[in-house]
Amino acid sequence: MDGDCPPGPAGDEAIRRLHRVLAAQKAAFAAQPYPSAAERRARLRALREQLCRHQDRLVEAMCADFGYRSPSESKMFDLLASVLAIDHLSARLKRWMKPSRRRPELLFRTNGLAVHYQPKGVVGVIVPWNFPIYLAVGPLAAALAAGNRVMVKMPEAAPATARAFARLIAEAFAEHDVAVVETPADTPGAFTALPFDHLVFTGSPATGRAVMAAAAANLTPVTLELGGKSPAIVCPGYPVAEAARRVMHGKGSNCGQICVAPDYVLVHRPQAEAFAAAAIGQFHHLFPAEAGDRTTVANDGQLARLQAMLADARAKGATIRPCAPYDPLRDGRRMPVHLILGGTAEMTVLREEIFGPLLPVIPYDTLDEAIAFVMARQRPLALYCFSRDRAEVRDLLARTQSGGVTVNDWGWHVVNHDAPFGGIGGSGMGSYHGIEGFQALSHARTVFTRRRFFPIDLFCPPYGSPIQRLVLRLFLGKADPALAAASTQGETGWTTTSS
């Protein structure tokens, strides 16, 4: 483990529990390393039932942790999305568990070749605070579908949700199958230092580097979902009001605290002002003040970070347009989306992931210019393209890179669970969701079966038999005589002998 144990019995006991639970889960896996499809489905069903039973308690807990979180957003984004993920896995895992037949090389034709997907063992899951249920349940359900035991570390910034989730898990699962654990504040790396068989982390790129470094000590494979500056590109001619509605839905939901929220929007210069006006109008339509159902910035630290970004942009010449009246002293963390016009590259808001309700609106003159702007930065977790021209969309997809894409909307590729979800480059590595998630949390074990009468001895020594020479000539062809002569004369520095 990295760092010393903290003073006091609470910290010591937390550390001891981490190791005790890991040992119990490894022992349980050793005793039953390949749960049946029925057993895996039963675990997924138990998880689903608990989420539904405890839904109101979970919604209340998330609201308490945020200061205020829209109950509708909690149920749609955290609970409904979790249930959809579980249902998708339950319906398909039996088929995914079957060995995948592969075609042997021509030389080995008639023999058997297959890939068996085995559980890895114990999977660790590190959960962020912004979607603390969905981002716990998604990896947890995928790990259970793959036949693993799971240890879940909930976020310290969401203590009420962590307690509620721990309770529902403890009611349904033995600790040696699934456990929610805590780590002492003084040793946050104690969890990542454990010798898991796989580790799934969702969070910031800076913390992701630390997680990966700690996992490397045990050669633990990792799946990292890290976010980044996900752009929205509004192509010339696309209806501005419709694009503004979709972007503002993404930026206003959960107060913009979403890893795949549109981070900034690129708009054709003649339409930029119209987009800004439409965005303000759409915010009022989607999040009316009289409804009072708008999620707040999660905590004072996040609010201070966002206010510093605004101050930096204002000081460097940007124009700030709040989409609704906002006074930090009066409204506190109930922050509306703020449009930032006239942004420049040196501003923090265009250099760092925003993760909140700030939206730079950046005009461009040509699509080539917009694409160059995106590609000059870290590859994002998501990209949003607004266009009704199929050729234009194909061109954008071919010339950009991102973890995923939604065309003519935002974010919906994430909750379609038959497709993988993950980042690329600085926005993450590895995927979960769909069969790719099942495979990522399984070991792909190749099994070659030699048939009884296959003449395998033809490939054994002593070498130089006629059949071996024939096979080599058939697949390798003839060597270049000039190169052979050069090597014999020492021009390459190699010493060769002829067989």
mmCIF file with all atom_site columns, C-alpha atoms in Angstrom, residues 202-206 224-232 251 256 258-264 349-356 377-384 402-403 421 423-428:
data_model
loop_
_atom_site.group_PDB
_atom_site.id
_atom_site.type_symbol
_atom_site.label_atom_id
_atom_site.label_alt_id
_atom_site.label_comp_id
_atom_site.label_asym_id
_atom_site.label_entity_id
_atom_site.label_seq_id
_atom_site.pdbx_PDB_ins_code
_atom_site.Cartn_x
_atom_site.Cartn_y
_atom_site.Cartn_z
_atom_site.occupancy
_atom_site.B_iso_or_equiv
_atom_site.pdbx_formal_charge
_atom_site.auth_seq_id
_atom_site.auth_comp_id
_atom_site.auth_asym_id
_atom_site.auth_atom_id
_atom_site.pdbx_PDB_model_num
ATOM 1  C CA . THR A 1 202 ? -13.917 7.119  -13.543 1.00 0.00 ? 202 THR A CA 1
ATOM 2  C CA . GLY A 1 203 ? -12.629 10.606 -12.747 1.00 0.00 ? 203 GLY A CA 1
ATOM 3  C CA . SER A 1 204 ? -10.176 13.314 -13.721 1.00 0.00 ? 204 SER A CA 1
ATOM 4  C CA . PRO A 1 205 ? -7.093  12.777 -15.915 1.00 0.00 ? 205 PRO A CA 1
ATOM 5  C CA . ALA A 1 206 ? -4.786  13.866 -13.061 1.00 0.00 ? 206 ALA A CA 1
ATOM 6  C CA . LEU A 1 224 ? -9.916  4.613  -17.234 1.00 0.00 ? 224 LEU A CA 1
ATOM 7  C CA . GLU A 1 225 ? -12.787 6.948  -18.128 1.00 0.00 ? 225 GLU A CA 1
ATOM 8  C CA . LEU A 1 226 ? -11.340 10.437 -17.767 1.00 0.00 ? 226 LEU A CA 1
ATOM 9  C CA . GLY A 1 227 ? -13.522 13.025 -19.485 1.00 0.00 ? 227 GLY A CA 1
ATOM 10 C CA . GLY A 1 228 ? -11.956 15.972 -21.279 1.00 0.00 ? 228 GLY A CA 1
ATOM 11 C CA . LYS A 1 229 ? -13.086 18.897 -23.405 1.00 0.00 ? 229 LYS A CA 1
ATOM 12 C CA . SER A 1 230 ? -15.861 17.409 -25.547 1.00 0.00 ? 230 SER A CA 1
ATOM 13 C CA . PRO A 1 231 ? -16.711 19.767 -28.445 1.00 0.00 ? 231 PRO A CA 1
ATOM 14 C CA . ALA A 1 232 ? -19.980 20.406 -30.235 1.00 0.00 ? 232 ALA A CA 1
ATOM 15 C CA . LYS A 1 251 ? -24.876 21.718 -20.479 1.00 0.00 ? 251 LYS A CA 1
ATOM 16 C CA . GLY A 1 256 ? -23.076 20.575 -16.491 1.00 0.00 ? 256 GLY A CA 1
ATOM 17 C CA . ILE A 1 258 ? -21.155 15.336 -16.708 1.00 0.00 ? 258 ILE A CA 1
ATOM 18 C CA . CYS A 1 259 ? -18.048 13.804 -18.245 1.00 0.00 ? 259 CYS A CA 1
ATOM 19 C CA . VAL A 1 260 ? -19.663 13.861 -21.702 1.00 0.00 ? 260 VAL A CA 1
ATOM 20 C CA . ALA A 1 261 ? -21.345 17.284 -21.408 1.00 0.00 ? 261 ALA A CA 1
ATOM 21 C CA . PRO A 1 262 ? -20.578 19.615 -24.332 1.00 0.00 ? 262 PRO A CA 1
ATOM 22 C CA . ASP A 1 263 ? -17.532 21.501 -23.070 1.00 0.00 ? 263 ASP A CA 1
ATOM 23 C CA . TYR A 1 264 ? -17.527 24.166 -25.790 1.00 0.00 ? 264 TYR A CA 1
ATOM 24 C CA . VAL A 1 349 ? -11.894 27.896 -19.614 1.00 0.00 ? 349 VAL A CA 1
ATOM 25 C CA . LEU A 1 350 ? -10.439 26.857 -22.983 1.00 0.00 ? 350 LEU A CA 1
ATOM 26 C CA . ARG A 1 351 ? -7.474  24.956 -21.555 1.00 0.00 ? 351 ARG A CA 1
ATOM 27 C CA . GLU A 1 352 ? -9.026  22.859 -18.776 1.00 0.00 ? 352 GLU A CA 1
ATOM 28 C CA . GLU A 1 353 ? -12.105 20.650 -18.622 1.00 0.00 ? 353 GLU A CA 1
ATOM 29 C CA . ILE A 1 354 ? -14.955 22.822 -17.345 1.00 0.00 ? 354 ILE A CA 1
ATOM 30 C CA . PHE A 1 355 ? -17.199 20.207 -15.686 1.00 0.00 ? 355 PHE A CA 1
ATOM 31 C CA . GLY A 1 356 ? -19.857 22.756 -14.868 1.00 0.00 ? 356 GLY A CA 1
ATOM 32 C CA . ARG A 1 377 ? -6.303  19.631 -28.378 1.00 0.00 ? 377 ARG A CA 1
ATOM 33 C CA . GLN A 1 378 ? -6.405  16.410 -26.364 1.00 0.00 ? 378 GLN A CA 1
ATOM 34 C CA . ARG A 1 379 ? -8.667  13.812 -27.929 1.00 0.00 ? 379 ARG A CA 1
ATOM 35 C CA . PRO A 1 380 ? -12.040 14.197 -26.193 1.00 0.00 ? 380 PRO A CA 1
ATOM 36 C CA . LEU A 1 381 ? -14.307 11.627 -24.577 1.00 0.00 ? 381 LEU A CA 1
ATOM 37 C CA . ALA A 1 382 ? -17.222 12.701 -26.803 1.00 0.00 ? 382 ALA A CA 1
ATOM 38 C CA . LEU A 1 383 ? -17.810 14.745 -29.938 1.00 0.00 ? 383 LEU A CA 1
ATOM 39 C CA . TYR A 1 384 ? -21.118 16.219 -31.091 1.00 0.00 ? 384 TYR A CA 1
ATOM 40 C CA . SER A 1 402 ? -12.946 10.976 -29.876 1.00 0.00 ? 402 SER A CA 1
ATOM 41 C CA . GLY A 1 403 ? -14.133 8.315  -27.472 1.00 0.00 ? 403 GLY A CA 1
ATOM 42 C CA . PHE A 1 421 ? -18.250 3.422  -23.927 1.00 0.00 ? 421 PHE A CA 1
ATOM 43 C CA . GLY A 1 423 ? -12.161 7.326  -24.073 1.00 0.00 ? 423 GLY A CA 1
ATOM 44 C CA . ILE A 1 424 ? -9.074  7.654  -26.222 1.00 0.00 ? 424 ILE A CA 1
ATOM 45 C CA . GLY A 1 425 ? -5.740  9.229  -25.402 1.00 0.00 ? 425 GLY A CA 1
ATOM 46 C CA . GLY A 1 426 ? -6.087  11.722 -22.573 1.00 0.00 ? 426 GLY A CA 1
ATOM 47 C CA . SER A 1 427 ? -9.815  11.009 -22.217 1.00 0.00 ? 427 SER A CA 1
ATOM 48 C CA . GLY A 1 428 ? -9.276  7.429  -21.115 1.00 0.00 ? 428 GLY A CA 1
#
